[in-house]
Coordinates of C-alpha atoms in Angstrom, one line a residue:
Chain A
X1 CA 166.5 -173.4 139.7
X2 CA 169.0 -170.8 138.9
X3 CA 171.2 -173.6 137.2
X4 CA 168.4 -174.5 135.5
X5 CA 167.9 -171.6 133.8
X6 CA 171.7 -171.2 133.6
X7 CA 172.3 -173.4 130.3
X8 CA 169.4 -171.2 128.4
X9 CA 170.6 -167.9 128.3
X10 CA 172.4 -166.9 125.8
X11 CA 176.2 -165.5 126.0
X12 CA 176.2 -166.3 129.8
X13 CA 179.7 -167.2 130.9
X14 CA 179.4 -166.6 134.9
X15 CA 182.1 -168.8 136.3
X16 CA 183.3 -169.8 132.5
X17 CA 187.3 -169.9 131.8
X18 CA 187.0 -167.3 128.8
X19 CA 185.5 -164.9 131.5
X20 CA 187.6 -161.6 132.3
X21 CA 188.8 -161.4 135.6
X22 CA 189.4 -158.6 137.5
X23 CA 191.6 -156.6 138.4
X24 CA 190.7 -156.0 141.9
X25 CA 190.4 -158.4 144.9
X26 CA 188.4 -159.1 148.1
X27 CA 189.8 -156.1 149.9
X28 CA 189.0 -153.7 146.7
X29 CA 185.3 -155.2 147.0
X30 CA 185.0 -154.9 150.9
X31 CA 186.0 -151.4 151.0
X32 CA 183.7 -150.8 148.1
X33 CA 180.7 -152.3 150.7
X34 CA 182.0 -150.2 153.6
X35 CA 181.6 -147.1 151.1
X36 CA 178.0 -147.8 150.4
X37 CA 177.3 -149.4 153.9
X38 CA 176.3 -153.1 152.7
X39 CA 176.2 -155.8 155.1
X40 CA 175.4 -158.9 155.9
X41 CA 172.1 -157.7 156.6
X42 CA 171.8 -156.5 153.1
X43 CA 172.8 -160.0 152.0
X44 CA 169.4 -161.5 153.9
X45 CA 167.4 -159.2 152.4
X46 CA 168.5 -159.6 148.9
X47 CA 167.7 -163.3 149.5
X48 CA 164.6 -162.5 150.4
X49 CA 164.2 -160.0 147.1
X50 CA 164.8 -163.0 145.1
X51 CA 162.2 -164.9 146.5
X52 CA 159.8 -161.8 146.2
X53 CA 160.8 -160.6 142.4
X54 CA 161.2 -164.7 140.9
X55 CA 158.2 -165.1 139.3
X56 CA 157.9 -161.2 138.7
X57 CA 161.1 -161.1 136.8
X58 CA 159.2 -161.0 133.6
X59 CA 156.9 -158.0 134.4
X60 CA 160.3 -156.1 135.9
X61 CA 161.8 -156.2 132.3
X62 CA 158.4 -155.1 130.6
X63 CA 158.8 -152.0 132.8
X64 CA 162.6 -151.9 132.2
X65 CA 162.8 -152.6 128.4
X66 CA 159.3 -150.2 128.0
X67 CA 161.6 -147.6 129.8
X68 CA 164.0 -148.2 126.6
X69 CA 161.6 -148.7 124.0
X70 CA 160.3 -145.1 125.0
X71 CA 163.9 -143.2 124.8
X72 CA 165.7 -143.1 120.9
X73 CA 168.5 -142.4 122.6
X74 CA 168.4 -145.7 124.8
X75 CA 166.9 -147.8 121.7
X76 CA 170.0 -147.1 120.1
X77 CA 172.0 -149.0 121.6
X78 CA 170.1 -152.1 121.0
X79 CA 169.3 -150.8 117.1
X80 CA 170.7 -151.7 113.7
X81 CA 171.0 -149.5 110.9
X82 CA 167.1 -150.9 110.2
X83 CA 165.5 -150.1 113.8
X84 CA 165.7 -151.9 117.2
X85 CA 166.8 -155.7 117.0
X86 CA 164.7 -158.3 118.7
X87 CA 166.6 -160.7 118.3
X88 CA 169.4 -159.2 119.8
X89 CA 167.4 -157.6 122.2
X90 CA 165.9 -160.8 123.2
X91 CA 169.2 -162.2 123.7
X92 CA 170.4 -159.4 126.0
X93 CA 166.7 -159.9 128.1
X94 CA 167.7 -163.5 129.2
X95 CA 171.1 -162.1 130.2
X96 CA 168.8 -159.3 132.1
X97 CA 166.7 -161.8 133.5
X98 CA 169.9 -164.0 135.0
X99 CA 171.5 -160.8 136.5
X100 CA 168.3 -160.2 139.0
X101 CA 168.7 -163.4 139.9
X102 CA 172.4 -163.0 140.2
X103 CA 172.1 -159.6 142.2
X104 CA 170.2 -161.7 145.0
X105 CA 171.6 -164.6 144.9
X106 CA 175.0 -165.3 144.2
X107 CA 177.9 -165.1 147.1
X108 CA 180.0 -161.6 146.4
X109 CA 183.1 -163.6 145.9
X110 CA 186.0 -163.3 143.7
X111 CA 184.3 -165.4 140.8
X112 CA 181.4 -162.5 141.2
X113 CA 183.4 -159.9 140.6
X114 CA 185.6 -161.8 137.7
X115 CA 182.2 -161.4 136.1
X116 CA 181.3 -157.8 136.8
X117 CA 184.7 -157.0 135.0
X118 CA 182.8 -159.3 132.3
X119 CA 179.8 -157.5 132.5
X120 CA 181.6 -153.9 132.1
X121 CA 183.7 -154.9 129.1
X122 CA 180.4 -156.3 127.3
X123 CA 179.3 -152.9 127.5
X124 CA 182.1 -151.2 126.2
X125 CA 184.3 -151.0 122.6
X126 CA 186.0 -154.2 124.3
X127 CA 183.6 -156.4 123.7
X128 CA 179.9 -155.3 122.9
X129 CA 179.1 -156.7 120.3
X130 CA 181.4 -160.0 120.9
X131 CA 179.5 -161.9 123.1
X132 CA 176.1 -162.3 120.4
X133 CA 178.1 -161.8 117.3
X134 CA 177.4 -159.4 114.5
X135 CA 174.0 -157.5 115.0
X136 CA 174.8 -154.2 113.4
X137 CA 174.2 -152.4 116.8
X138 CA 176.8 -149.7 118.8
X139 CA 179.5 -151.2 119.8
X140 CA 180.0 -149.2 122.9
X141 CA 177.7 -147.6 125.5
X142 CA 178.8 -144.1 127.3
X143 CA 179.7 -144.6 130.8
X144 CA 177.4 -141.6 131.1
X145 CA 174.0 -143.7 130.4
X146 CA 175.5 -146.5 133.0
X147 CA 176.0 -145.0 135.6
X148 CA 172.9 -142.7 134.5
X149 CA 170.7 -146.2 134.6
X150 CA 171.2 -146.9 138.5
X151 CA 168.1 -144.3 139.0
X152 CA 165.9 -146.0 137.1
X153 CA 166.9 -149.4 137.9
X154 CA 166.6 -148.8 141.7
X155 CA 163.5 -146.7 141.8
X156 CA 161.6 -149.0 139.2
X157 CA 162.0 -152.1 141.5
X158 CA 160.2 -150.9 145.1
X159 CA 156.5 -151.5 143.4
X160 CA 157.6 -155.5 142.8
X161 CA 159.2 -156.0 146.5
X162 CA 155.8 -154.6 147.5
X163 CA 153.6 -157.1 145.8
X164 CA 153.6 -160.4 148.1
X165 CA 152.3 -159.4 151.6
X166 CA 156.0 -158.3 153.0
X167 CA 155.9 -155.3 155.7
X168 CA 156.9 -151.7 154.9
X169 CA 160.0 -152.5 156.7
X170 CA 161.0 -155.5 154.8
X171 CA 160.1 -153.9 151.7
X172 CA 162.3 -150.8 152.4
X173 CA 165.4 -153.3 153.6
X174 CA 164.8 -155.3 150.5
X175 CA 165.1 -152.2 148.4
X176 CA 168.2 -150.7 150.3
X177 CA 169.9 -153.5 149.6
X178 CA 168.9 -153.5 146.1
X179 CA 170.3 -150.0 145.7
X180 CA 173.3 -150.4 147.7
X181 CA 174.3 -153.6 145.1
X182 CA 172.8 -151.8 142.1
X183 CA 175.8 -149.5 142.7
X184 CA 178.2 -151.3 144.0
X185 CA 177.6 -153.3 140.5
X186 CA 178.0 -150.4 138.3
X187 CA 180.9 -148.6 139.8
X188 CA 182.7 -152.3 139.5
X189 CA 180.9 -151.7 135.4
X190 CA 183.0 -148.9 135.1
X191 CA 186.1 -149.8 135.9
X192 CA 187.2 -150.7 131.8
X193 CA 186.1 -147.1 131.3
X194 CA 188.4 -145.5 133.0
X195 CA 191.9 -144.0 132.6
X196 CA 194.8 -145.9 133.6
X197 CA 195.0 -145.4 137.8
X198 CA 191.9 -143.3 137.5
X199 CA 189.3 -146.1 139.0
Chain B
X1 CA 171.0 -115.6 150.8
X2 CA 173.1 -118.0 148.3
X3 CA 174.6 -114.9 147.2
X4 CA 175.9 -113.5 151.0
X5 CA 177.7 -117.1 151.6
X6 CA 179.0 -117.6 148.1
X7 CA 181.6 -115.1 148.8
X8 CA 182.8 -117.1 152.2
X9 CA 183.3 -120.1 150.4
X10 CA 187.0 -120.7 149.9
X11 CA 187.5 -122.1 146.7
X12 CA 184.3 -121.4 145.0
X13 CA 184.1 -121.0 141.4
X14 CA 180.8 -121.1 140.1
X15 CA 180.7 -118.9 137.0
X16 CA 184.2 -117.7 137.9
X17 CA 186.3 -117.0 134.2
X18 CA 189.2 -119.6 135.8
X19 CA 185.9 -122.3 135.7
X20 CA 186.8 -125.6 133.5
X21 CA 184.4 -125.6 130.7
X22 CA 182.0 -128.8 130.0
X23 CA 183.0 -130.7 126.7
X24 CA 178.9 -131.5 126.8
X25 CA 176.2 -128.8 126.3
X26 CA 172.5 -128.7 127.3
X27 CA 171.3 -131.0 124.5
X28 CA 173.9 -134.2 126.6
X29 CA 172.5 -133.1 129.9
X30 CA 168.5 -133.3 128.5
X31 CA 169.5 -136.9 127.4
X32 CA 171.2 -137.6 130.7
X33 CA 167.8 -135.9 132.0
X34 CA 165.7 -138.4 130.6
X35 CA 167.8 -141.6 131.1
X36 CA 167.2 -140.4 135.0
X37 CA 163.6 -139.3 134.8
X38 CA 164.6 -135.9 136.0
X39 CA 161.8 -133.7 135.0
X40 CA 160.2 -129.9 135.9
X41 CA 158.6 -131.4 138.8
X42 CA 161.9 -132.8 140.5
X43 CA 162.9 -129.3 139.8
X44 CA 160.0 -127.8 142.1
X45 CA 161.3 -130.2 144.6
X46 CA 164.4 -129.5 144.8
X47 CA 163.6 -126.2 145.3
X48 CA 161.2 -127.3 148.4
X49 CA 164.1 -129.2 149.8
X50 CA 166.3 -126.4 149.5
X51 CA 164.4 -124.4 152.0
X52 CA 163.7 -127.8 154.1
X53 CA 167.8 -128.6 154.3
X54 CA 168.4 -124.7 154.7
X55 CA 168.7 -124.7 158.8
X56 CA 170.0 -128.5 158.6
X57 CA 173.2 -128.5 156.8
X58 CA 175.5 -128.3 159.1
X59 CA 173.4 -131.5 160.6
X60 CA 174.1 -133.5 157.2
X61 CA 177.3 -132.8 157.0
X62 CA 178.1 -134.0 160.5
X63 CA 176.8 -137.5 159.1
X64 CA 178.7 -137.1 156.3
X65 CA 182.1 -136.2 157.9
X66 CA 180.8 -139.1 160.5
X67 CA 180.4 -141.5 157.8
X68 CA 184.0 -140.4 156.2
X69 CA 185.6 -140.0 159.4
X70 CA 184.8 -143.4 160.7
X71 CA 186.5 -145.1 157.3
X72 CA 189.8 -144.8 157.4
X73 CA 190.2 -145.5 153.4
X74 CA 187.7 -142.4 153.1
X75 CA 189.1 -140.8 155.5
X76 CA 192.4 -141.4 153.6
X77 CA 191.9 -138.4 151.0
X78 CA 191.5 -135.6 153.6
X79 CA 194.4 -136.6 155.6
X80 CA 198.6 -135.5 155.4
X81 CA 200.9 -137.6 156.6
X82 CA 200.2 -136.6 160.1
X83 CA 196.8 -137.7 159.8
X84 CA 193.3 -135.8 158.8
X85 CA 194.4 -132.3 157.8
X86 CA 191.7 -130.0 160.1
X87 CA 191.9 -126.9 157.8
X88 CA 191.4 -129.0 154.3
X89 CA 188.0 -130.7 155.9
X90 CA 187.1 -127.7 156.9
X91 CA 187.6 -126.1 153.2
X92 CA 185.5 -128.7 151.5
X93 CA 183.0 -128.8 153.8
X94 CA 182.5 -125.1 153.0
X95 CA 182.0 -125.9 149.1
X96 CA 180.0 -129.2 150.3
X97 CA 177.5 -127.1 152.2
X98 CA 177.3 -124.5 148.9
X99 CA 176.8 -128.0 146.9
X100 CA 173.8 -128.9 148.5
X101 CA 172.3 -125.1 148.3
X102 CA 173.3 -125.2 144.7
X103 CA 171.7 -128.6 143.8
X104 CA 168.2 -127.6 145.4
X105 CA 168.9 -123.8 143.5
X106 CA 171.0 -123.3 141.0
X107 CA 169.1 -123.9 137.3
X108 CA 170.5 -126.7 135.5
X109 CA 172.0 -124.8 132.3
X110 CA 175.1 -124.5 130.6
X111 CA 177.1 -122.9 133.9
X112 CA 175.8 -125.6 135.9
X113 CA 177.3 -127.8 133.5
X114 CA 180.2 -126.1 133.6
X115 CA 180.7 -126.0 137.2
X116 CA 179.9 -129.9 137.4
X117 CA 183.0 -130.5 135.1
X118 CA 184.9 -128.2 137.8
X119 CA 184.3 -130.7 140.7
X120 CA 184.8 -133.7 139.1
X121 CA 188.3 -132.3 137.7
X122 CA 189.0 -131.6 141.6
X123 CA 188.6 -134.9 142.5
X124 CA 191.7 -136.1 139.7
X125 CA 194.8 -135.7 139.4
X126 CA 194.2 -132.7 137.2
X127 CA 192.9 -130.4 140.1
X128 CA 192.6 -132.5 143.4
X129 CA 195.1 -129.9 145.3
X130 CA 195.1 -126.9 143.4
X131 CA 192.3 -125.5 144.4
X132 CA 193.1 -125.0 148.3
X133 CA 197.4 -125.3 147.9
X134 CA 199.7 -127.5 149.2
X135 CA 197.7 -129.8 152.1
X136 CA 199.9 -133.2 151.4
X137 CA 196.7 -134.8 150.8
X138 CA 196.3 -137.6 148.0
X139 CA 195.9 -135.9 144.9
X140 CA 193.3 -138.4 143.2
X141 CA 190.2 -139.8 144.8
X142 CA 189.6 -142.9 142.6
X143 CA 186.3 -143.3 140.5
X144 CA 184.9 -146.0 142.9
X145 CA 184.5 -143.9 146.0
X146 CA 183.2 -141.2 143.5
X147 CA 180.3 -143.5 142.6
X148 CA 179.9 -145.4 145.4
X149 CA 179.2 -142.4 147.4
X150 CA 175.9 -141.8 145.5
X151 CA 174.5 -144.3 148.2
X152 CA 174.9 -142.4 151.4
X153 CA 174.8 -139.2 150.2
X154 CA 171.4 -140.3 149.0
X155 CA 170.1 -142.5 151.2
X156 CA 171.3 -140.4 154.6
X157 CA 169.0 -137.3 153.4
X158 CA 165.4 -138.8 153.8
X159 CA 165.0 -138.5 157.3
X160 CA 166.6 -134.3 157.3
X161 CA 163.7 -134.1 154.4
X162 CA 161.4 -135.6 156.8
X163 CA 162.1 -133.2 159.6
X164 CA 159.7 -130.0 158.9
X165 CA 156.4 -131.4 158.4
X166 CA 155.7 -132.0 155.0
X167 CA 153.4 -135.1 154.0
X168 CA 155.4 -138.4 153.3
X169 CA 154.5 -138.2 149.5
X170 CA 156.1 -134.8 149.6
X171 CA 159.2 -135.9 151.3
X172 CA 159.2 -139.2 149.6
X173 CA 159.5 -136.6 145.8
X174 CA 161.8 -134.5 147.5
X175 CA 164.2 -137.3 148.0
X176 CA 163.5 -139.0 144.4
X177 CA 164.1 -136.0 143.5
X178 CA 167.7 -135.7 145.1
X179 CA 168.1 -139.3 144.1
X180 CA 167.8 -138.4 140.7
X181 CA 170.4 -135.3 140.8
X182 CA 172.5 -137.2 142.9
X183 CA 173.3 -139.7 140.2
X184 CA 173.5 -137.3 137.3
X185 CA 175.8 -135.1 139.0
X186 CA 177.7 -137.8 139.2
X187 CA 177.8 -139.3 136.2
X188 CA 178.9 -135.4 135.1
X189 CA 181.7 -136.0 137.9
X190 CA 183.2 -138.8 135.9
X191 CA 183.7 -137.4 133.0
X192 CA 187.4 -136.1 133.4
X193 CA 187.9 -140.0 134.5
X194 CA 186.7 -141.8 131.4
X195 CA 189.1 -142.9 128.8
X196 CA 188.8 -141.2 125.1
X197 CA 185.5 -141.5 123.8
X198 CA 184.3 -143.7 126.3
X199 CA 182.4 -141.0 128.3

């Protein structure tokens, strides 16, 4: 199903040759889990999130790209000198869409973390605008409003992991684990942000 | 109250002259505000888990210096080559304890700023070991362990919110509401880390 969908989003490239790689290895990555306490518990329950949020995945980005829409100052980075792009926007949803999916259901391996080096460069002067070609829009994001997003991100997602019959329990383990990646993910963002030796 | 222990905190700047002054101003944090949903009501509860955490903080930060003393790579940044350096862990965790009195008090203005630019230049190269002399500790704590610590410093809190009585929908706020300061402050941290324009 997630292959599926693979070959339809635009600009993917998980696993593709012209994908970054990163500089950091397994070690980096399992110290990084020690420091936000993610195990292989956290692994089952993101499983189970991704069976929960699959067919919500839609609703998640209403809430997510309504969050956007609302703020100029988020808009903007999705904008051309004429407004907000849909087209580019639209292109950046299925990309959105695939990362859920990602999040819950790929291993944490090295090819995972090639592509959150991937991910943090597509955010940056690097290579914004690179990956959809030439839209007009910013062609860099402050690390500020990434790392700023993980709030929103993480809070925004409890009401969907509520909404097929799991307990309390389950739904708080689902979210944990949800949180814990969420910022595992954007520290790993932020490392083409950084001074050299800073990260 | 704040005022009597400011005085015993070694190393303590907050409006001090010496300070580090914020390159942003209060228009950047209402932005950074908004991106994290932070709004007068988080304020109020902040303020109600100031007086919540008062009597407990001593009890957080023995889960903190737990957590951090049970990693060795954590661990790592308090120690001298003879191992964890007593007096240093015992200096922070002065200004730690102040931290969490000045998140739940302080107002959020241009000397908060200020001060938030402070502690994330104490956690570079710039001003790791200036501030308490010459411990032999590392003098950089890399970006990584900066973010990924917004997980247990946020998610160990709950239950010392939950711990005086208050209705789960006013401890569940009071810990969105950390949440939320939790991740702009450090956001603010990494400033002094970005690359050139890249904050």
């Amino acid at each position: 199903m997630t292959e599926g969908r693979t070959s339809e989003v635009p600009g993917y490239g998980y696993g593709a040759p012209e994908t970054a790689h990163s500089p950091l290895g397994m070690e980096d990555l399992d110290l990084l889990k020690q420091t936000v306490l993610f195990t292989a518990e956290d692994e089952r329950y993101l499983r189970m999130a991704g069976d929960v949020l699959e067919d919500q995945i839609e609703d998640v980005l209403d809430v997510w790209y309504g969050f956007v829409g609302d703020h100029p100052h988020l808009i903007h980075y999705f904008s051309n000198p004429d407004g907000a792009d849909a087209d580019y926007l639209g292109r950046v949803r299925k990309r959105f869409h695939q990362w859920i999916l990602d999040t819950c259901r790929r291993p944490y391996d090295q090819e995972w973390l090639d592509y959150q080096q991937e991910i943090g460069l597509r955010h940056t002067y690097e290579k914004k605008n690179e990956t959809d070609g030439s839209y007009g829009t910013p062609n860099h994001i402050g690390m500020r409003y990434v790392i700023g997003f993980i709030y929103p991100i993480t809070a925004t997602m409890k009401p969907f992991l509520a909404n097929k019959g799991h307990s309390a329990e389950e739904v708080d383990k689902m979210h944990q684990a949800w949180f814990k990646s969420v910022v595992m993910q954007v520290t790993l963002w932020c490392l083409p942000y950084a001074r050299d030796g800073y990260f």
